[in-house]
Amino acid sequence: MADVLYRRKRRHATDSMLESALRYAELGWPVVRGAAPGQERACTCDRMGCPDPAAHPTNAAWGVEATTDCDTIRRWWTADPNANVVLPTGRVFDVLDVPREAGVMALARMGRRGVPAGPVAALDSRYLFFVATRSPMDEDEWWSCHLDCVPEAVEEMPGLRWHCRDSFVLGAPSVLTSGGRVTWIRTPRDAEGSVVLPDPIAVLDILADASEEFSGA
């Protein structure tokens, strides 16, 4: 009986992660397999003391491996049904990543000001705002954001991370080491079924103010 329940649970995980990965591919968003929480340690990767458990790609060549090919995606998640879904940034979209409280504050302000928020995801104590990616003309003003690195050319914004080229974020419904999942606060498709990625600068202005206020509270 326990074996049957385990297989059912495993099947549900396969459908959840696989179907989500396929939906992202349908949007034109490349995906790649991610590490997941382990049974005996925090991360399924082979690094002892992983610095970012269950929140990174399984392969160091993830930038090349990421794809929207449905056959490849099915093969990956059939072989590893519990793998998290990783979304590379700086290709179709960038992600502005702020503390949850600052994100809630910013969403309320966007609503009052009529600023489109676009897709927004939540994971534990962070909100992820998906925005249009940079153009080649903006190359000097944008940066690759690995964890907490901040570019010298941009004024530091407390608590705010900008994921763009050569970075990535976890996609829903990836499982976190806390036991929670990445969830959508605002789904990628709007009421009309379109995917609208807002201007990053307009969103950044509000997020920066909210992050600064939250950090100083």
PDB file of C-alpha atoms in Angstrom:
ATOM      1  CA  MET A   1       0.000   0.000   0.000  1.00  0.00           C
ATOM      2  CA  ALA A   2       2.808   2.388   0.915  1.00  0.00           C
ATOM      3  CA  ASP A   3       4.472   1.648  -2.428  1.00  0.00           C
ATOM      4  CA  VAL A   4       1.232   2.483  -4.268  1.00  0.00           C
ATOM      5  CA  LEU A   5       0.930   5.797  -2.410  1.00  0.00           C
ATOM      6  CA  TYR A   6       4.561   6.597  -3.197  1.00  0.00           C
ATOM      7  CA  ARG A   7       4.009   5.929  -6.907  1.00  0.00           C
ATOM      8  CA  ARG A   8       0.891   8.118  -6.894  1.00  0.00           C
ATOM      9  CA  LYS A   9       2.777  10.916  -5.173  1.00  0.00           C
ATOM     10  CA  ARG A  10       5.641  10.559  -7.645  1.00  0.00           C
ATOM     11  CA  ARG A  11       3.190  10.607 -10.565  1.00  0.00           C
ATOM     12  CA  HIS A  12       1.601  13.812  -9.223  1.00  0.00           C
ATOM     13  CA  ALA A  13       5.034  15.422  -8.948  1.00  0.00           C
ATOM     14  CA  THR A  14       5.788  14.401 -12.534  1.00  0.00           C
ATOM     15  CA  ASP A  15       2.581  15.954 -13.837  1.00  0.00           C
ATOM     16  CA  SER A  16       3.027  19.116 -11.792  1.00  0.00           C
ATOM     17  CA  MET A  17       6.612  19.902 -12.773  1.00  0.00           C
ATOM     18  CA  LEU A  18       6.419  18.502 -16.301  1.00  0.00           C
ATOM     19  CA  GLU A  19       3.156  20.210 -17.174  1.00  0.00           C
ATOM     20  CA  SER A  20       4.414  23.501 -15.778  1.00  0.00           C
ATOM     21  CA  ALA A  21       7.661  23.244 -17.733  1.00  0.00           C
ATOM     22  CA  LEU A  22       5.682  22.551 -20.913  1.00  0.00           C
ATOM     23  CA  ARG A  23       3.437  25.552 -20.258  1.00  0.00           C
ATOM     24  CA  TYR A  24       6.483  27.787 -19.919  1.00  0.00           C
ATOM     25  CA  ALA A  25       7.838  26.403 -23.182  1.00  0.00           C
ATOM     26  CA  GLU A  26       4.492  27.187 -24.808  1.00  0.00           C
ATOM     27  CA  LEU A  27       4.991  30.809 -23.748  1.00  0.00           C
ATOM     28  CA  GLY A  28       8.395  30.774 -25.432  1.00  0.00           C
ATOM     29  CA  TRP A  29      10.199  30.738 -22.067  1.00  0.00           C
ATOM     30  CA  PRO A  30      13.228  28.399 -22.035  1.00  0.00           C
ATOM     31  CA  VAL A  31      13.414  26.042 -19.060  1.00  0.00           C
ATOM     32  CA  VAL A  32      16.036  23.821 -17.523  1.00  0.00           C
ATOM     33  CA  ARG A  33      16.042  21.232 -14.756  1.00  0.00           C
ATOM     34  CA  GLY A  34      16.793  22.404 -11.246  1.00  0.00           C
ATOM     35  CA  ALA A  35      17.986  20.701  -8.089  1.00  0.00           C
ATOM     36  CA  ALA A  36      15.322  19.859  -5.518  1.00  0.00           C
ATOM     37  CA  PRO A  37      15.209  19.368  -1.740  1.00  0.00           C
ATOM     38  CA  GLY A  38      16.803  16.050  -0.837  1.00  0.00           C
ATOM     39  CA  GLN A  39      15.514  13.409   1.542  1.00  0.00           C
ATOM     40  CA  GLU A  40      18.689  13.260   3.618  1.00  0.00           C
ATOM     41  CA  ARG A  41      20.103  16.723   2.965  1.00  0.00           C
ATOM     42  CA  ALA A  42      18.909  20.107   1.787  1.00  0.00           C
ATOM     43  CA  CYS A  43      19.773  19.667  -1.900  1.00  0.00           C
ATOM     44  CA  THR A  44      19.863  16.814  -4.393  1.00  0.00           C
ATOM     45  CA  CYS A  45      23.051  18.142  -6.003  1.00  0.00           C
ATOM     46  CA  ASP A  46      26.408  16.526  -5.229  1.00  0.00           C
ATOM     47  CA  ARG A  47      27.968  19.612  -3.622  1.00  0.00           C
ATOM     48  CA  MET A  48      28.612  19.316   0.089  1.00  0.00           C
ATOM     49  CA  GLY A  49      27.234  22.365   1.871  1.00  0.00           C
ATOM     50  CA  CYS A  50      25.443  23.646  -1.243  1.00  0.00           C
ATOM     51  CA  PRO A  51      25.254  27.466  -0.908  1.00  0.00           C
ATOM     52  CA  ASP A  52      21.862  27.699  -2.624  1.00  0.00           C
ATOM     53  CA  PRO A  53      20.074  24.395  -1.945  1.00  0.00           C
ATOM     54  CA  ALA A  54      17.286  23.371  -4.323  1.00  0.00           C
ATOM     55  CA  ALA A  55      17.487  26.742  -6.087  1.00  0.00           C
ATOM     56  CA  HIS A  56      19.924  26.207  -8.946  1.00  0.00           C
ATOM     57  CA  PRO A  57      20.183  24.231 -12.216  1.00  0.00           C
ATOM     58  CA  THR A  58      21.382  20.647 -12.078  1.00  0.00           C
ATOM     59  CA  ASN A  59      23.923  21.201 -14.840  1.00  0.00           C
ATOM     60  CA  ALA A  60      26.730  23.763 -14.949  1.00  0.00           C
ATOM     61  CA  ALA A  61      26.009  24.120 -18.675  1.00  0.00           C
ATOM     62  CA  TRP A  62      22.433  25.240 -17.983  1.00  0.00           C
ATOM     63  CA  GLY A  63      22.818  28.315 -20.192  1.00  0.00           C
ATOM     64  CA  VAL A  64      23.367  26.109 -23.231  1.00  0.00           C
ATOM     65  CA  GLU A  65      21.007  23.374 -22.085  1.00  0.00           C
ATOM     66  CA  ALA A  66      17.917  25.588 -21.523  1.00  0.00           C
ATOM     67  CA  THR A  67      15.260  24.916 -24.143  1.00  0.00           C
ATOM     68  CA  THR A  68      11.649  25.239 -25.243  1.00  0.00           C
ATOM     69  CA  ASP A  69      11.742  21.898 -27.064  1.00  0.00           C
ATOM     70  CA  CYS A  70       8.843  19.833 -25.732  1.00  0.00           C
ATOM     71  CA  ASP A  71      10.416  16.450 -26.472  1.00  0.00           C
ATOM     72  CA  THR A  72      13.539  17.378 -24.539  1.00  0.00           C
ATOM     73  CA  ILE A  73      11.475  18.724 -21.638  1.00  0.00           C
ATOM     74  CA  ARG A  74       9.378  15.550 -21.469  1.00  0.00           C
ATOM     75  CA  ARG A  75      12.524  13.426 -21.465  1.00  0.00           C
ATOM     76  CA  TRP A  76      14.106  15.474 -18.670  1.00  0.00           C
ATOM     77  CA  TRP A  77      11.155  15.410 -16.286  1.00  0.00           C
ATOM     78  CA  THR A  78      10.232  11.817 -17.052  1.00  0.00           C
ATOM     79  CA  ALA A  79      13.745  10.836 -15.976  1.00  0.00           C
ATOM     80  CA  ASP A  80      13.745  13.212 -12.991  1.00  0.00           C
ATOM     81  CA  PRO A  81      10.119  14.006 -12.085  1.00  0.00           C
ATOM     82  CA  ASN A  82      10.974  15.855  -8.880  1.00  0.00           C
ATOM     83  CA  ALA A  83      13.407  18.277 -10.514  1.00  0.00           C
ATOM     84  CA  ASN A  84      12.543  21.902  -9.931  1.00  0.00           C
ATOM     85  CA  VAL A  85      11.831  24.193 -12.884  1.00  0.00           C
ATOM     86  CA  VAL A  86      14.488  26.828 -13.528  1.00  0.00           C
ATOM     87  CA  LEU A  87      13.792  29.828 -15.779  1.00  0.00           C
ATOM     88  CA  PRO A  88      16.839  31.542 -17.312  1.00  0.00           C
ATOM     89  CA  THR A  89      16.581  35.333 -17.303  1.00  0.00           C
ATOM     90  CA  GLY A  90      17.859  37.912 -19.768  1.00  0.00           C
ATOM     91  CA  ARG A  91      16.399  36.106 -22.772  1.00  0.00           C
ATOM     92  CA  VAL A  92      12.646  36.668 -22.849  1.00  0.00           C
ATOM     93  CA  PHE A  93      12.316  38.495 -19.545  1.00  0.00           C
ATOM     94  CA  ASP A  94      14.259  39.846 -16.595  1.00  0.00           C
ATOM     95  CA  VAL A  95      13.201  39.487 -12.971  1.00  0.00           C
ATOM     96  CA  LEU A  96      13.264  42.098 -10.225  1.00  0.00           C
ATOM     97  CA  ASP A  97      13.474  40.261  -6.915  1.00  0.00           C
ATOM     98  CA  VAL A  98      12.512  42.023  -3.665  1.00  0.00           C
ATOM     99  CA  PRO A  99      11.552  41.162  -0.072  1.00  0.00           C
ATOM    100  CA  ARG A 100       7.941  40.022   0.240  1.00  0.00           C
ATOM    101  CA  GLU A 101       6.868  43.051   2.266  1.00  0.00           C
ATOM    102  CA  ALA A 102       8.361  45.434  -0.297  1.00  0.00           C
ATOM    103  CA  GLY A 103       6.658  43.467  -3.075  1.00  0.00           C
ATOM    104  CA  VAL A 104       3.241  43.713  -1.438  1.00  0.00           C
ATOM    105  CA  MET A 105       3.776  47.446  -0.919  1.00  0.00           C
ATOM    106  CA  ALA A 106       4.890  47.909  -4.538  1.00  0.00           C
ATOM    107  CA  LEU A 107       1.932  45.991  -5.990  1.00  0.00           C
ATOM    108  CA  ALA A 108      -0.481  48.217  -4.086  1.00  0.00           C
ATOM    109  CA  ARG A 109       1.254  51.332  -5.403  1.00  0.00           C
ATOM    110  CA  MET A 110       1.263  50.028  -8.964  1.00  0.00           C
ATOM    111  CA  GLY A 111      -2.465  49.473  -8.716  1.00  0.00           C
ATOM    112  CA  ARG A 112      -3.071  53.008  -7.462  1.00  0.00           C
ATOM    113  CA  ARG A 113      -0.825  54.558 -10.123  1.00  0.00           C
ATOM    114  CA  GLY A 114      -2.023  52.404 -13.001  1.00  0.00           C
ATOM    115  CA  VAL A 115       1.436  50.917 -13.594  1.00  0.00           C
ATOM    116  CA  PRO A 116       1.205  47.397 -15.113  1.00  0.00           C
ATOM    117  CA  ALA A 117       2.777  44.827 -12.823  1.00  0.00           C
ATOM    118  CA  GLY A 118       2.992  41.885 -15.230  1.00  0.00           C
ATOM    119  CA  PRO A 119       3.665  38.365 -13.909  1.00  0.00           C
ATOM    120  CA  VAL A 120       4.616  38.187 -10.227  1.00  0.00           C
ATOM    121  CA  ALA A 121       5.715  35.072  -8.330  1.00  0.00           C
ATOM    122  CA  ALA A 122       6.330  34.457  -4.631  1.00  0.00           C
ATOM    123  CA  LEU A 123       8.792  32.190  -2.869  1.00  0.00           C
ATOM    124  CA  ASP A 124       9.164  32.198   0.890  1.00  0.00           C
ATOM    125  CA  SER A 125      10.232  35.751   1.783  1.00  0.00           C
ATOM    126  CA  ARG A 126      10.688  37.107  -1.773  1.00  0.00           C
ATOM    127  CA  TYR A 127       8.503  38.473  -4.584  1.00  0.00           C
ATOM    128  CA  LEU A 128       9.658  38.102  -8.202  1.00  0.00           C
ATOM    129  CA  PHE A 129       8.496  40.718 -10.723  1.00  0.00           C
ATOM    130  CA  PHE A 130       8.855  39.565 -14.345  1.00  0.00           C
ATOM    131  CA  VAL A 131       9.621  42.461 -16.697  1.00  0.00           C
ATOM    132  CA  ALA A 132      10.746  43.012 -20.281  1.00  0.00           C
ATOM    133  CA  THR A 133      14.399  42.206 -20.811  1.00  0.00           C
ATOM    134  CA  ARG A 134      17.010  44.786 -21.729  1.00  0.00           C
ATOM    135  CA  SER A 135      17.961  45.754 -25.264  1.00  0.00           C
ATOM    136  CA  PRO A 136      21.575  45.746 -26.527  1.00  0.00           C
ATOM    137  CA  MET A 137      21.566  49.554 -26.182  1.00  0.00           C
ATOM    138  CA  ASP A 138      21.096  49.154 -22.427  1.00  0.00           C
ATOM    139  CA  GLU A 139      24.050  46.776 -22.033  1.00  0.00           C
ATOM    140  CA  ASP A 140      26.059  49.097 -19.772  1.00  0.00           C
ATOM    141  CA  GLU A 141      23.118  49.739 -17.457  1.00  0.00           C
ATOM    142  CA  TRP A 142      22.095  46.146 -16.799  1.00  0.00           C
ATOM    143  CA  TRP A 143      23.933  43.349 -15.114  1.00  0.00           C
ATOM    144  CA  SER A 144      23.984  39.649 -14.394  1.00  0.00           C
ATOM    145  CA  CYS A 145      22.714  39.113 -10.872  1.00  0.00           C
ATOM    146  CA  HIS A 146      24.003  36.022  -9.074  1.00  0.00           C
ATOM    147  CA  LEU A 147      22.563  36.022  -5.585  1.00  0.00           C
ATOM    148  CA  ASP A 148      23.448  39.403  -4.017  1.00  0.00           C
ATOM    149  CA  CYS A 149      26.063  40.890  -6.348  1.00  0.00           C
ATOM    150  CA  VAL A 150      25.546  44.563  -7.149  1.00  0.00           C
ATOM    151  CA  PRO A 151      27.153  46.435 -10.077  1.00  0.00           C
ATOM    152  CA  GLU A 152      29.483  49.310  -9.262  1.00  0.00           C
ATOM    153  CA  ALA A 153      27.818  51.547 -11.854  1.00  0.00           C
ATOM    154  CA  VAL A 154      24.399  51.416 -10.206  1.00  0.00           C
ATOM    155  CA  GLU A 155      23.431  52.903  -6.864  1.00  0.00           C
ATOM    156  CA  GLU A 156      22.833  50.143  -4.330  1.00  0.00           C
ATOM    157  CA  MET A 157      19.177  49.415  -3.640  1.00  0.00           C
ATOM    158  CA  PRO A 158      18.685  47.582  -0.331  1.00  0.00           C
ATOM    159  CA  GLY A 159      17.113  44.160  -0.706  1.00  0.00           C
ATOM    160  CA  LEU A 160      16.599  44.400  -4.474  1.00  0.00           C
ATOM    161  CA  ARG A 161      18.128  41.935  -6.936  1.00  0.00           C
ATOM    162  CA  TRP A 162      17.957  42.243 -10.705  1.00  0.00           C
ATOM    163  CA  HIS A 163      18.198  38.922 -12.543  1.00  0.00           C
ATOM    164  CA  CYS A 164      19.077  39.362 -16.198  1.00  0.00           C
ATOM    165  CA  ARG A 165      21.688  37.918 -18.553  1.00  0.00           C
ATOM    166  CA  ASP A 166      23.472  34.827 -17.184  1.00  0.00           C
ATOM    167  CA  SER A 167      21.116  34.506 -14.228  1.00  0.00           C
ATOM    168  CA  PHE A 168      17.980  32.512 -13.438  1.00  0.00           C
ATOM    169  CA  VAL A 169      15.046  32.134 -11.060  1.00  0.00           C
ATOM    170  CA  LEU A 170      12.922  29.231  -9.882  1.00  0.00           C
ATOM    171  CA  GLY A 171       9.582  28.867 -11.637  1.00  0.00           C
ATOM    172  CA  ALA A 172       6.331  27.722 -10.061  1.00  0.00           C
ATOM    173  CA  PRO A 173       5.623  25.118  -8.719  1.00  0.00           C
ATOM    174  CA  SER A 174       9.235  24.454  -7.692  1.00  0.00           C
ATOM    175  CA  VAL A 175       9.675  23.093  -4.169  1.00  0.00           C
ATOM    176  CA  LEU A 176      11.725  25.038  -1.622  1.00  0.00           C
ATOM    177  CA  THR A 177      13.813  23.700   1.244  1.00  0.00           C
ATOM    178  CA  SER A 178      11.287  25.281   3.623  1.00  0.00           C
ATOM    179  CA  GLY A 179       8.664  22.873   2.295  1.00  0.00           C
ATOM    180  CA  GLY A 180       6.824  25.639   0.477  1.00  0.00           C
ATOM    181  CA  ARG A 181       6.543  26.148  -3.260  1.00  0.00           C
ATOM    182  CA  VAL A 182       7.043  28.935  -5.737  1.00  0.00           C
ATOM    183  CA  THR A 183       3.569  30.269  -6.541  1.00  0.00           C
ATOM    184  CA  TRP A 184       2.123  32.817  -8.939  1.00  0.00           C
ATOM    185  CA  ILE A 185       0.647  35.969  -7.414  1.00  0.00           C
ATOM    186  CA  ARG A 186      -0.081  37.219 -10.927  1.00  0.00           C
ATOM    187  CA  THR A 187       0.076  34.516 -13.613  1.00  0.00           C
ATOM    188  CA  PRO A 188       2.048  35.020 -16.841  1.00  0.00           C
ATOM    189  CA  ARG A 189      -1.111  35.280 -18.951  1.00  0.00           C
ATOM    190  CA  ASP A 190      -3.501  38.173 -18.362  1.00  0.00           C
ATOM    191  CA  ALA A 191      -7.310  38.015 -18.532  1.00  0.00           C
ATOM    192  CA  GLU A 192      -7.157  38.061 -22.337  1.00  0.00           C
ATOM    193  CA  GLY A 193      -4.631  35.239 -22.484  1.00  0.00           C
ATOM    194  CA  SER A 194      -1.714  37.454 -23.475  1.00  0.00           C
ATOM    195  CA  VAL A 195       1.696  37.623 -21.824  1.00  0.00           C
ATOM    196  CA  VAL A 196       2.517  41.256 -21.084  1.00  0.00           C
ATOM    197  CA  LEU A 197       5.956  42.064 -19.689  1.00  0.00           C
ATOM    198  CA  PRO A 198       6.049  45.631 -18.346  1.00  0.00           C
ATOM    199  CA  ASP A 199       8.758  48.235 -18.809  1.00  0.00           C
ATOM    200  CA  PRO A 200      11.473  47.392 -16.261  1.00  0.00           C
ATOM    201  CA  ILE A 201      12.342  50.993 -15.448  1.00  0.00           C
ATOM    202  CA  ALA A 202       8.764  51.885 -14.494  1.00  0.00           C
ATOM    203  CA  VAL A 203       8.561  48.833 -12.230  1.00  0.00           C
ATOM    204  CA  LEU A 204      12.068  49.391 -10.863  1.00  0.00           C
ATOM    205  CA  ASP A 205      11.258  52.925  -9.712  1.00  0.00           C
ATOM    206  CA  ILE A 206       8.412  51.681  -7.532  1.00  0.00           C
ATOM    207  CA  LEU A 207      10.255  48.599  -6.291  1.00  0.00           C
ATOM    208  CA  ALA A 208      13.341  50.616  -5.366  1.00  0.00           C
ATOM    209  CA  ASP A 209      11.284  53.046  -3.283  1.00  0.00           C
ATOM    210  CA  ALA A 210       9.386  50.220  -1.600  1.00  0.00           C
ATOM    211  CA  SER A 211      12.591  48.280  -0.881  1.00  0.00           C
ATOM    212  CA  GLU A 212      14.265  51.340   0.605  1.00  0.00           C
ATOM    213  CA  GLU A 213      11.256  52.099   2.799  1.00  0.00           C
ATOM    214  CA  PHE A 214      11.020  48.484   3.929  1.00  0.00           C
ATOM    215  CA  SER A 215      14.732  48.279   4.758  1.00  0.00           C
ATOM    216  CA  GLY A 216      14.503  51.481   6.779  1.00  0.00           C
ATOM    217  CA  ALA A 217      11.352  50.499   8.646  1.00  0.00           C
TER     218      ALA A 217
END
